[in-house]
Coordinates of C-alpha atoms and ligand atoms in Angstrom, one line a residue:
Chain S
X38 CA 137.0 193.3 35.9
X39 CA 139.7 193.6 33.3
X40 CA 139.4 191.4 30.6
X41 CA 141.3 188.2 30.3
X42 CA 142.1 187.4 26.7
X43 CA 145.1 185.9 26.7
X44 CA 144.6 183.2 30.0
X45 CA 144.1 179.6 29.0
X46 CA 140.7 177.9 30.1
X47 CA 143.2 175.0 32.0
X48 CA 146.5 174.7 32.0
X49 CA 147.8 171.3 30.9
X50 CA 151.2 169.4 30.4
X51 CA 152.9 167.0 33.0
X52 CA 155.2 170.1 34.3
X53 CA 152.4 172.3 35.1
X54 CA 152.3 174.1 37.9
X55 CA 150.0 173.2 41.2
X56 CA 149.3 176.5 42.1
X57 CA 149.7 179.5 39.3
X58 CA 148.9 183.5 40.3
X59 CA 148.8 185.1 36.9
X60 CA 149.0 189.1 36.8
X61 CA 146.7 188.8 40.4
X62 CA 146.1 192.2 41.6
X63 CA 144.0 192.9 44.7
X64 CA 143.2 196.4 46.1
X65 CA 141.1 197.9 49.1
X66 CA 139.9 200.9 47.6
X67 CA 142.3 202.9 46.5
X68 CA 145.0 201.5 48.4
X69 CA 147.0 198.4 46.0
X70 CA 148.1 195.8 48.1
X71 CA 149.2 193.3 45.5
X72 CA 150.2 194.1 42.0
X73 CA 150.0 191.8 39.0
X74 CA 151.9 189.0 41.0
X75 CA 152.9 185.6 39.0
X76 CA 153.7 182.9 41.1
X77 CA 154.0 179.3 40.6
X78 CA 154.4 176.2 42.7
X79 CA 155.7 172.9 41.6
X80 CA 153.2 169.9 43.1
X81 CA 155.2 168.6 46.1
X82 CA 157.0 172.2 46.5
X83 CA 157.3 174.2 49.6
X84 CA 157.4 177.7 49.3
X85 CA 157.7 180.3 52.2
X86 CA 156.9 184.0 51.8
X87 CA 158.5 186.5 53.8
X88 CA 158.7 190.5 53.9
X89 CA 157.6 193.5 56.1
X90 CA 154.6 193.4 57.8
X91 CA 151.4 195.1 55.0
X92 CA 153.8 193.8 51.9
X93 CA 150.8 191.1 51.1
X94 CA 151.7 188.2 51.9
X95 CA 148.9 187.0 53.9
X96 CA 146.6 188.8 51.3
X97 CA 148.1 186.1 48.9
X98 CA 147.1 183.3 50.7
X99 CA 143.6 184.6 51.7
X100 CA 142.9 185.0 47.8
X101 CA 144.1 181.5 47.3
X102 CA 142.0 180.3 50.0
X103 CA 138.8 182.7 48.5
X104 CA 138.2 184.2 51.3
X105 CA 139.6 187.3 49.3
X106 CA 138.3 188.3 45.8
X107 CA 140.9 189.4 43.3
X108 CA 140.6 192.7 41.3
X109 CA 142.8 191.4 38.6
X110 CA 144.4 188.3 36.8
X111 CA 143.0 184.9 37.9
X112 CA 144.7 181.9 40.0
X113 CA 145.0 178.1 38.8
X114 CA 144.8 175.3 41.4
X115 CA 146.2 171.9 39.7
X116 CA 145.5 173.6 36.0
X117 CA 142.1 174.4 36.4
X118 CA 140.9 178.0 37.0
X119 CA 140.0 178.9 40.8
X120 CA 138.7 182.5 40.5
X121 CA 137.2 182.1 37.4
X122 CA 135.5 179.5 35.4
X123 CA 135.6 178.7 31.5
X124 CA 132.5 180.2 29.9
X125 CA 131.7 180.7 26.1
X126 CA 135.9 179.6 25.3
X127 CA 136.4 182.9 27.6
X128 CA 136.8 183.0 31.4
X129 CA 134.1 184.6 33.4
X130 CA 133.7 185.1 37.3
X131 CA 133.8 182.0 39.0
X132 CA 130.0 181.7 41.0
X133 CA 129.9 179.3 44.4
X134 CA 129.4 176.1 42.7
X135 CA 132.7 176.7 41.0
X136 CA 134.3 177.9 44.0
X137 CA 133.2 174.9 45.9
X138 CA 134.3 172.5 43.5
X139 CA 137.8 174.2 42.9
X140 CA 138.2 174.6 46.9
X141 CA 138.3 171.1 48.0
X142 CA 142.2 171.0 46.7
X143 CA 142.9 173.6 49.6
X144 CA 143.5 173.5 53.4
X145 CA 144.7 176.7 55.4
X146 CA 145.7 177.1 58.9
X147 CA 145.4 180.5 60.5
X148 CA 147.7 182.2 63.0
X149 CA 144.4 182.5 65.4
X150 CA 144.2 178.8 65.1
X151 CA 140.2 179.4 64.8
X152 CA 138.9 176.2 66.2
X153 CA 135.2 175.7 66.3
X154 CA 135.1 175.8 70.1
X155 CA 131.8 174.0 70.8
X156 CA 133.0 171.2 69.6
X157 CA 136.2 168.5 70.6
X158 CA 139.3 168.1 68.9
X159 CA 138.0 165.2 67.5
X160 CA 134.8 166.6 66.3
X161 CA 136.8 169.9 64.6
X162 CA 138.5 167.1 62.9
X163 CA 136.0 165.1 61.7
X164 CA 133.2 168.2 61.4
X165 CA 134.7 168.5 57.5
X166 CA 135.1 165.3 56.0
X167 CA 131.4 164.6 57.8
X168 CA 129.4 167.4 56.7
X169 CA 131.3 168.9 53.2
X170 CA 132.8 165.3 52.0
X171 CA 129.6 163.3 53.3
X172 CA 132.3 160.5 54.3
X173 CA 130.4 158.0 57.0
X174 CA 130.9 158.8 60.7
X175 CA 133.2 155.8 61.5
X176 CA 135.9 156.6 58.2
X177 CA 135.9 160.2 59.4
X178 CA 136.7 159.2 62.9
X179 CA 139.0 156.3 62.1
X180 CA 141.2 159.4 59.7
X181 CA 140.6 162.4 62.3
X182 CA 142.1 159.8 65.0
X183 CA 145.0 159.1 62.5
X184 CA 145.7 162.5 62.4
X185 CA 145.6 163.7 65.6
X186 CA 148.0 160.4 66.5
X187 CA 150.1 162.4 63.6
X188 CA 150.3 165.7 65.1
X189 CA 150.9 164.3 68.6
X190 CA 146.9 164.8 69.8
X191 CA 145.4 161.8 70.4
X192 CA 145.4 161.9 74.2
X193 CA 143.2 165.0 73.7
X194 CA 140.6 163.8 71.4
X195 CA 137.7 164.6 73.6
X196 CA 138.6 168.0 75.2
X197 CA 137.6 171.2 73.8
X198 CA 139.6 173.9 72.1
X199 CA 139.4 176.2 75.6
X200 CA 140.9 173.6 77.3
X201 CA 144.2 173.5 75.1
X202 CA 147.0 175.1 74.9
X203 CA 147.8 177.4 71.9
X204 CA 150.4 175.0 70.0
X205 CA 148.0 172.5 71.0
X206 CA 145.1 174.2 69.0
X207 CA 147.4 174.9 66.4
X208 CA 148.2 171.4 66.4
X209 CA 144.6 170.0 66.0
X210 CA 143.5 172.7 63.4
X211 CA 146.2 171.1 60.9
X212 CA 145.1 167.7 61.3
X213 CA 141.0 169.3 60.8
X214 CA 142.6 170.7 57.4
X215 CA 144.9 167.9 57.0
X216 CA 141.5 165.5 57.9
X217 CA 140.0 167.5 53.7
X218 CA 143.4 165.8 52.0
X219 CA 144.0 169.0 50.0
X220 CA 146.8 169.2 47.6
X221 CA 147.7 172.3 48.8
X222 CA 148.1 173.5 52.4
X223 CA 148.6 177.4 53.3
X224 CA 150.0 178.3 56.5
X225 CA 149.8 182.0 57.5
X226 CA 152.1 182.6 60.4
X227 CA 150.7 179.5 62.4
X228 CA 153.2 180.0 65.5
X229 CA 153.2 183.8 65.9
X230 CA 150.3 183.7 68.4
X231 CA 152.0 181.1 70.4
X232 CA 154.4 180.7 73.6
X233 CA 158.2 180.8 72.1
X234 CA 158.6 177.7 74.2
X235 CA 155.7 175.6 72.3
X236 CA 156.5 176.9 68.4
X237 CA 158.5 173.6 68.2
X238 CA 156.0 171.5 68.6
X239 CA 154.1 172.9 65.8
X240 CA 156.5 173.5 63.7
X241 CA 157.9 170.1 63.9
X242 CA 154.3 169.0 62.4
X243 CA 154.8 171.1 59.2
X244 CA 158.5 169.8 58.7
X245 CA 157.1 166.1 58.7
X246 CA 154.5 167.7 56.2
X247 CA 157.2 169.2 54.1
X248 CA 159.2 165.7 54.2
X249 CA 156.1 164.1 52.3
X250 CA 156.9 164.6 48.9
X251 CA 153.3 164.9 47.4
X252 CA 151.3 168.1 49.7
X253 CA 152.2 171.5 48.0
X254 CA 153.2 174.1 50.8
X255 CA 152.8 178.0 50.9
X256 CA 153.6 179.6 54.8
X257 CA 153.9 182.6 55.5
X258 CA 156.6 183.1 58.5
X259 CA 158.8 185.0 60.5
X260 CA 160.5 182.6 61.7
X261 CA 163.5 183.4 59.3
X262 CA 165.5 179.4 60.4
X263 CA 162.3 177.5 60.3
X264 CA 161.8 179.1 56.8
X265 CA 165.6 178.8 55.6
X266 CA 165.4 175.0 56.9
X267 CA 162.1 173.6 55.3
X268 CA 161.6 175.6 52.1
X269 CA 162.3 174.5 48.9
X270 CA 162.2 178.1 47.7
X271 CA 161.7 181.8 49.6
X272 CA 159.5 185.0 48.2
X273 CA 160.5 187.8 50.0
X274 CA 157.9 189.9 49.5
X275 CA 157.8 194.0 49.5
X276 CA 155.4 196.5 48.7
X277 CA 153.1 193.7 47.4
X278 CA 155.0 192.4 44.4
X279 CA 158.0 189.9 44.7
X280 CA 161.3 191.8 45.3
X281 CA 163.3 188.4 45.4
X282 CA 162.9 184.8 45.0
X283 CA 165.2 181.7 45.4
X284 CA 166.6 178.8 47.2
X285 CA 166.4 179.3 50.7
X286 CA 170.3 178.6 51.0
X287 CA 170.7 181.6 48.3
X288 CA 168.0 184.0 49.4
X289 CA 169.2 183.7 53.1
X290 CA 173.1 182.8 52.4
X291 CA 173.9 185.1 49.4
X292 CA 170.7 188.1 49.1
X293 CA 171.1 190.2 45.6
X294 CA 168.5 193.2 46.3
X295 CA 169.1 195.7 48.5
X296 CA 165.9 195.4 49.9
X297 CA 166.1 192.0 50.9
X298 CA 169.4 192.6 52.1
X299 CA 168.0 195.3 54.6
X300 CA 165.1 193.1 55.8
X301 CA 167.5 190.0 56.2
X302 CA 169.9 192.4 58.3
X303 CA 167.0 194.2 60.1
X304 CA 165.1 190.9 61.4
X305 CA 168.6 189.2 62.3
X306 CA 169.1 192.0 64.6
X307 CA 166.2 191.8 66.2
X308 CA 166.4 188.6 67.6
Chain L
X248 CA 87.1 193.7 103.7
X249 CA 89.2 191.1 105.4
X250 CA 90.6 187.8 103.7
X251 CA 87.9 184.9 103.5
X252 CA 90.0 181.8 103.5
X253 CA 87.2 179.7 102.7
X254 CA 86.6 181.9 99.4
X255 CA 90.3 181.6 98.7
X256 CA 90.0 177.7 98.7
X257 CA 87.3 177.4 96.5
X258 CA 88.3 179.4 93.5
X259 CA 91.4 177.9 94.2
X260 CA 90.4 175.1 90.7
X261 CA 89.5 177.3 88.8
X262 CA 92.8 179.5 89.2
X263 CA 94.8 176.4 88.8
X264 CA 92.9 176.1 85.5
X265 CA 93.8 179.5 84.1
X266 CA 97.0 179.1 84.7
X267 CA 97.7 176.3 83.1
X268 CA 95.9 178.4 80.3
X269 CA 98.5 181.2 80.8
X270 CA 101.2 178.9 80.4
X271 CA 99.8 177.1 77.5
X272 CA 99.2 181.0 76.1
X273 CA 102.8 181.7 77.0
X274 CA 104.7 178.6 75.6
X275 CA 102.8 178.2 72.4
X276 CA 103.5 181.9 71.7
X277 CA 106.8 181.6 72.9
X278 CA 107.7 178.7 70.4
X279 CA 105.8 180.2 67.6
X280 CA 108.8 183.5 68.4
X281 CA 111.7 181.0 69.1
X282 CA 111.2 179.6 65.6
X283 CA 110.2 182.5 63.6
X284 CA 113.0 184.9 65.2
X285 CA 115.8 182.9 64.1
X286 CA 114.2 183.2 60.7
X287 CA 113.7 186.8 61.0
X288 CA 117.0 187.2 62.2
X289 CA 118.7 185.0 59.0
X290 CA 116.9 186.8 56.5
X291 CA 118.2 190.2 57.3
X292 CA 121.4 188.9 56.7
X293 CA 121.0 187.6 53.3
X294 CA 122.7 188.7 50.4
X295 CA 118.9 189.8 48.5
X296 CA 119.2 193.5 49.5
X297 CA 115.0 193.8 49.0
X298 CA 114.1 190.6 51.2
X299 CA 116.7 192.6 53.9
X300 CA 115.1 195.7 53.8
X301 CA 111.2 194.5 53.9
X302 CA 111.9 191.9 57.2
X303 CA 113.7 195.0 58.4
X304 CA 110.8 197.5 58.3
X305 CA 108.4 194.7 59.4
X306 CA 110.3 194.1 62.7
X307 CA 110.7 197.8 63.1
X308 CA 107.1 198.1 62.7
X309 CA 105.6 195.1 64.9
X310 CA 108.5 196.6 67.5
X311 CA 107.2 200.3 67.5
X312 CA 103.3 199.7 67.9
X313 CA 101.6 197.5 71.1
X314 CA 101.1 194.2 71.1
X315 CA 97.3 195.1 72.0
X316 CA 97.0 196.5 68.8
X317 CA 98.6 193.4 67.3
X318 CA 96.1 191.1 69.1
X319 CA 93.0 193.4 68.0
X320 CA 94.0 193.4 64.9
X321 CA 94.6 189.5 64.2
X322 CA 91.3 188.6 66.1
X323 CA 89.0 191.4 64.5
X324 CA 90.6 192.4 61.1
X325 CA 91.7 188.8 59.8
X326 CA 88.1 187.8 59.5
X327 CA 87.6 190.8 57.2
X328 CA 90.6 189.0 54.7
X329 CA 88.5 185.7 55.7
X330 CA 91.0 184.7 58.1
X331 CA 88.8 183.2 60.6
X332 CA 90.8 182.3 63.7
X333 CA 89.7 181.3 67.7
X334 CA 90.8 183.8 70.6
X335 CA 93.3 181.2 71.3
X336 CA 94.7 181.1 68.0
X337 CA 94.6 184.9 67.1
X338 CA 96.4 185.5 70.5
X339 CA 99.3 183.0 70.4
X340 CA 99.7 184.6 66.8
X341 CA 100.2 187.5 67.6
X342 CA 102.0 187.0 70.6
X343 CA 104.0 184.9 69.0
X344 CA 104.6 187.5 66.1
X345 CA 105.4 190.6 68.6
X346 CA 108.0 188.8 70.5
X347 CA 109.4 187.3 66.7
X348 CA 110.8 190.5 66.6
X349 CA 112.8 191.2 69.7
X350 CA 114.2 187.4 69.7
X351 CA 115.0 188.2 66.3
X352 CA 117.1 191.1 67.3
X353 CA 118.6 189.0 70.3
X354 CA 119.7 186.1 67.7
X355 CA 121.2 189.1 65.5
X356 CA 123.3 190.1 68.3
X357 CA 124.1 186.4 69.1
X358 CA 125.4 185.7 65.6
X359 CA 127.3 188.8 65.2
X360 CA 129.1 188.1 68.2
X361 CA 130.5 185.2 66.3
X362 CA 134.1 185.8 65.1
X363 CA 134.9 186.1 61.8
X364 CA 137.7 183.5 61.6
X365 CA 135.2 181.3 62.3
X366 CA 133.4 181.7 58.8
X367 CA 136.8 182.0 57.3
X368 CA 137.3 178.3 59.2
X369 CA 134.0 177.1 57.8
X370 CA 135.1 178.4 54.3
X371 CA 138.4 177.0 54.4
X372 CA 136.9 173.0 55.1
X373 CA 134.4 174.3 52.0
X374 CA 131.2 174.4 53.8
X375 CA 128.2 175.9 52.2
X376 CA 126.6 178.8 54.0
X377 CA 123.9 177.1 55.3
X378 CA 126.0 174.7 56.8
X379 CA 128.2 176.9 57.8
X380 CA 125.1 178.6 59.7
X381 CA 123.7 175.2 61.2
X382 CA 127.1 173.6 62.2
X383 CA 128.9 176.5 63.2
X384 CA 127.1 180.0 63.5
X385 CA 124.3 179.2 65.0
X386 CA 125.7 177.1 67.7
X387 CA 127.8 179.6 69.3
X388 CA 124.8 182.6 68.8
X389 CA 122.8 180.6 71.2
X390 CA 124.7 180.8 74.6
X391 CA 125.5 184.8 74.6
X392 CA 121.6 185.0 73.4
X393 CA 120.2 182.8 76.6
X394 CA 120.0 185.3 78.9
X395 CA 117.9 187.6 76.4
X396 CA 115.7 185.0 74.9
X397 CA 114.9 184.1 78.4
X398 CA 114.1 187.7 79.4
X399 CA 111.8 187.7 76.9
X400 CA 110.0 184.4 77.6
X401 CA 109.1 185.8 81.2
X402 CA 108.2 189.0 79.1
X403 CA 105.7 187.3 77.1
X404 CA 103.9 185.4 80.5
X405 CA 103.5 188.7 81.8
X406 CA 101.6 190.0 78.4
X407 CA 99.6 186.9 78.0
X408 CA 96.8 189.4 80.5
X409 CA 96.4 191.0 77.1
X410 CA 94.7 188.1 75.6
X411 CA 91.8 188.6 78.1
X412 CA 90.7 191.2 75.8
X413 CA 89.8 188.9 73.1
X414 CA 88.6 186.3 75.6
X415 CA 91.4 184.1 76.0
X416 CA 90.4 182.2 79.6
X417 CA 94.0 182.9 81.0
X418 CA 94.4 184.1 84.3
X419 CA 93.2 187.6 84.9
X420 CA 90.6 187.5 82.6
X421 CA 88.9 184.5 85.1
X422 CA 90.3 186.9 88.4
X423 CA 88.1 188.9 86.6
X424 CA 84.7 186.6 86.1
X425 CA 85.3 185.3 89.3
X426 CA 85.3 188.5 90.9
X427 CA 82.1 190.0 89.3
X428 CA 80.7 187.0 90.4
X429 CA 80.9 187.3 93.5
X430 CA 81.6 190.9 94.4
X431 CA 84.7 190.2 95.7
X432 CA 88.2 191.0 94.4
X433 CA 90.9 191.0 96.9
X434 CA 91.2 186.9 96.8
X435 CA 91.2 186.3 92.8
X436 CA 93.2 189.5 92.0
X437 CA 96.3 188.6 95.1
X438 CA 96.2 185.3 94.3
X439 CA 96.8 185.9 90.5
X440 CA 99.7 188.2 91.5
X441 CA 101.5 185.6 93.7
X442 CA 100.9 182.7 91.1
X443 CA 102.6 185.0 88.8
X444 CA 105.0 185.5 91.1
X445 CA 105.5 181.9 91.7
X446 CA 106.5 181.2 88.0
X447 CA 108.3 184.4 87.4
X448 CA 110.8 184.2 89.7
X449 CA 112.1 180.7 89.7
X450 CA 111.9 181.0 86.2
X451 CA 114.8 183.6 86.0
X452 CA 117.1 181.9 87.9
X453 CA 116.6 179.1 85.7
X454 CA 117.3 180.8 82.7
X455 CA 120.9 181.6 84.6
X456 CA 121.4 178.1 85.2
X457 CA 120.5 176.7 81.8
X458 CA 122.7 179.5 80.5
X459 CA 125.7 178.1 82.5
X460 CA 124.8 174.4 81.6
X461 CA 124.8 175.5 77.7
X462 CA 128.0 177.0 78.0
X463 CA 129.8 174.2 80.0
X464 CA 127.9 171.7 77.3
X465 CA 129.6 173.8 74.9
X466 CA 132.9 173.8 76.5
X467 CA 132.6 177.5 76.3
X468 CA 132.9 177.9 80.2
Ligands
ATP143 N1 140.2 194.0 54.8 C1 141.1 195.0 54.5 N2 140.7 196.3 54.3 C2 141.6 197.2 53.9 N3 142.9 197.0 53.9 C3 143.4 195.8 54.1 C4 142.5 194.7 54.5 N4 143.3 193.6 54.7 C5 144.5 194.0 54.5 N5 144.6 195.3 54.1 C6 145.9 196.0 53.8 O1 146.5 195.3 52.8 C7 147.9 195.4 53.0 C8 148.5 194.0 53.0 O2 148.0 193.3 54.1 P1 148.5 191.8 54.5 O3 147.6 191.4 55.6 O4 148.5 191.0 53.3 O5 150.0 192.1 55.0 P2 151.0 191.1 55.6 O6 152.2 191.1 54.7 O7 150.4 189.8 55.9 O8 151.4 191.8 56.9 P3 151.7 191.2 58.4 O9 153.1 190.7 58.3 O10 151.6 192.4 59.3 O11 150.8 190.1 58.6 C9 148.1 196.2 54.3 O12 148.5 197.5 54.0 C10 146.8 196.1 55.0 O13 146.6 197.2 55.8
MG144 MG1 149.9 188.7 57.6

């Protein structure tokens, strides 16, 4: 592990950022999927990454989630370190207990939906708060029910995951991460896997999401529209480092790297 | 030598007898292995590389010598370490230890057929390990693992016999008094076969039906 002189133990002020990659570098053996990234996002931002398929960008959101170690850098969730913990006025390896404490500010949905299938809707839903927040059966219930009313589910409370549809799972595993209230919520391509003719009805979940002002956003998409419509601000991602960042309007309307330019052109085409 | 019904009849009791031995044999050991092959099966998937390895080469050896070995050696050579146990309790021991180690290996295969998106799931709502094992894992390991840990429980009725050699009342070893008894065989010895085949049998399609029932439970289908 390199050493990190130089990062702050938290990072403080009113403007500070939700979520902060600083110099994160992650790498499967000898192959370097992401190098030195720095990315912020503002608390009640919405971010969307986008770029050729092995540029990284679900890599990002798997070290954010730590389900991925990093080789390099460290990440801050609301200003305190996530992949490392303050030791000695230095910042050591963060062990579980850290992890755990740092992880209850993050929610991700994954493009396999991943559903616990032995159990219902409701109990995916409710399986979290129960068991990791120790929150009393009927609060649980009374907030996974809310939720799943929220993402149009209710009527399916008691069935299990093999008897829904695709955007239906998708549909219940945001409310189960939704059902945590994280301040963050990663999305790594949540529709791909799904019928073209149910994507609406799940990306119509995340834009009332993204119309709440407070939960901080990261999704990874290829939907290009859904991306240029929701996002406060697009990463097009390349050879795992940012290539070009910006409003959605100006990354999509008006692109300045050549690069970005090419995958804009290349993926227009191909629908 | 021609069947003598009358013969039949009157050992009849005492059969009845062993077999509810056999299946008290056969159970106990059964949920002595149930128990300590889930364990067996966790801890070779713990991060402690030396607790890994050691369960390892125990399972590998209980797996690669006979049980008859097994049950000699917890009856005779416990006493010697002043481990002083009854023929029932040495037997269901051992028993219960031999089989330990093939459940174990069926609950391995059960819990490696989970996904992997379902510990990233588990991670993601911050469950511990443990619970991620109790809630999640072990849940889903159980209904591809029926059919094998139900092999294996009409595997160890048809080695409870071994016990006999220690002195364990189950059924062959009375077939066995009752025929020196009387000088006759044919009776005790066909009779122990069909009882065994009278459990055996219905007991496998059981197993097929409680598989089915665990996965509809499930909503596994
Ligand atoms: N577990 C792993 N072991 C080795 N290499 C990996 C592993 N996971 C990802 N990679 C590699 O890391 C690179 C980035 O992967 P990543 O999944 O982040 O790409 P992506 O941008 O999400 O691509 P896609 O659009 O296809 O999903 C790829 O080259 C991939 O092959
Ligand atoms: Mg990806």
């Amino acid at each position: 592990m390199d050493d990190l002189k130089g990062f702050p133990q938290e990072l403080t002020g009113a403007d500070r950022p939700m979520v902060s990659f600083r110099k994160v570098g992650k790498a499967y053996g000898p192959l370097t999927v992401l190098d030195d990234l720095d990315l912020d996002v503002a608390e009640g931002e919405m971010v969307s990454i986008i770029g050729p398929s092995g540029s990284g960008k679900t890599t990002v959101l798997r070290m954010l989630m730590t389900l991925e170690e990093i080789n390099g850098g460290c990440i801050y969730i609301d200003g305190q370190p996530l992949t490392h913990m303050p030791k000695n006025g230095g910042l050591v390896r963060a062990n579980q207990r850290h992890l755990r404490a740092r992880r209850v500010d993050i929610g991700m949905c994954f493009q396999h939906f991943n559903l616990f299938p032995h159990m219902t809707a409701l109990e995916n839903c409710m399986e979290g708060p129960v068991q990791v927040l120790g929150m009393p059966k009927t609060e649980a219930r009374a907030r996974s029910e809310e939720l799943l009313e929220m993402v149009g589910m209710i009527e399916k409370r008691d069935q299990h995951p093999s008897r829904l549809s695709g955007g239906q799972q998708q549909r219940v595993a945001i409310a189960r991460a939704l059902a945590m209230r994280p301040k963050v919520m990663l999305f790594d391509e949540v529709t791909s896997a799904l019928d073209p003719e149910v994507i609406g009805e799940v990306t119509n979940v995340i834009r009332g999401l993204a119309s709440e002002h407070k939960l901080t956003m990261l999704m990874v998409t290829h939907q290009m529209g859904f991306a240029q419509d929701i996002s406060d601000r697009v990463c097009f991602f390349y050879g795992g480092k940012i290539e070009e960042q910006g409003p959605a309007s100006e990354l999509f309307g008006n692109p300045q790297r050549e690069r970005t330019q090419q995958f804009l052109s290349a993926v227009k085409e191909a629908v | 030598m021609e069947w003598r019904w009358d013969f039949t009849w009157d050992i009849l009791p005492r059969l009845i007898e062993a077999t509810g031995n056999t299946l008290l044999a056969a159970g106990g050991g059964y949920a002595i292995a149930v128990v300590l092959g889930l364990v067996l099966a966790l801890a070779q998937r713990t991060p402690y590389r030396v607790l890994t390895w050691v369960v390892r080469e125990i399972v590998e050896f209980i797996r690669s010598t006979p049980l008859l070995l097994q049950i000699f050696f917890v009856f005779y050579v416990g006493p010697q370490f002043g481990i002083r146990l009854s023929p029932w309790a040495s037997g269901m021991i051992a028993i219960g230890l031999h089989y330990a180690c093939y459940l174990s290996e069926v609950y391995r295969g059960g819990i490696e057929s989970v996904a992997k998106g379902q510990w990233e799931a588990a991670t993601a709502l911050n469950m511990t390990t443990m619970q991620t094992y109790r809630r999640i894992v072990i849940p889903q390991a159980i209904p591809p693992a029926v059919s094998g840990l139900g092999n294996y429980l009409v595997g160890i009725f048809k080695d409870t016999p071994m016990l006999s050699v220690i002195g364990v009342t189950e059924l062959i070893h009375t077939a066995n008094t009752i025929g020196s008894e009387n000088f006759r065989f044919l009776e005790p010895y066909t009779m122990v076969g069909l009882i065994f085949l009278a459990i055996s049998l219905p007991t496998a399609g059981l197993i097929r039906a409680f598989e089915r029932y665990v996965r509809r439970k499930m909503g596994l289908q």
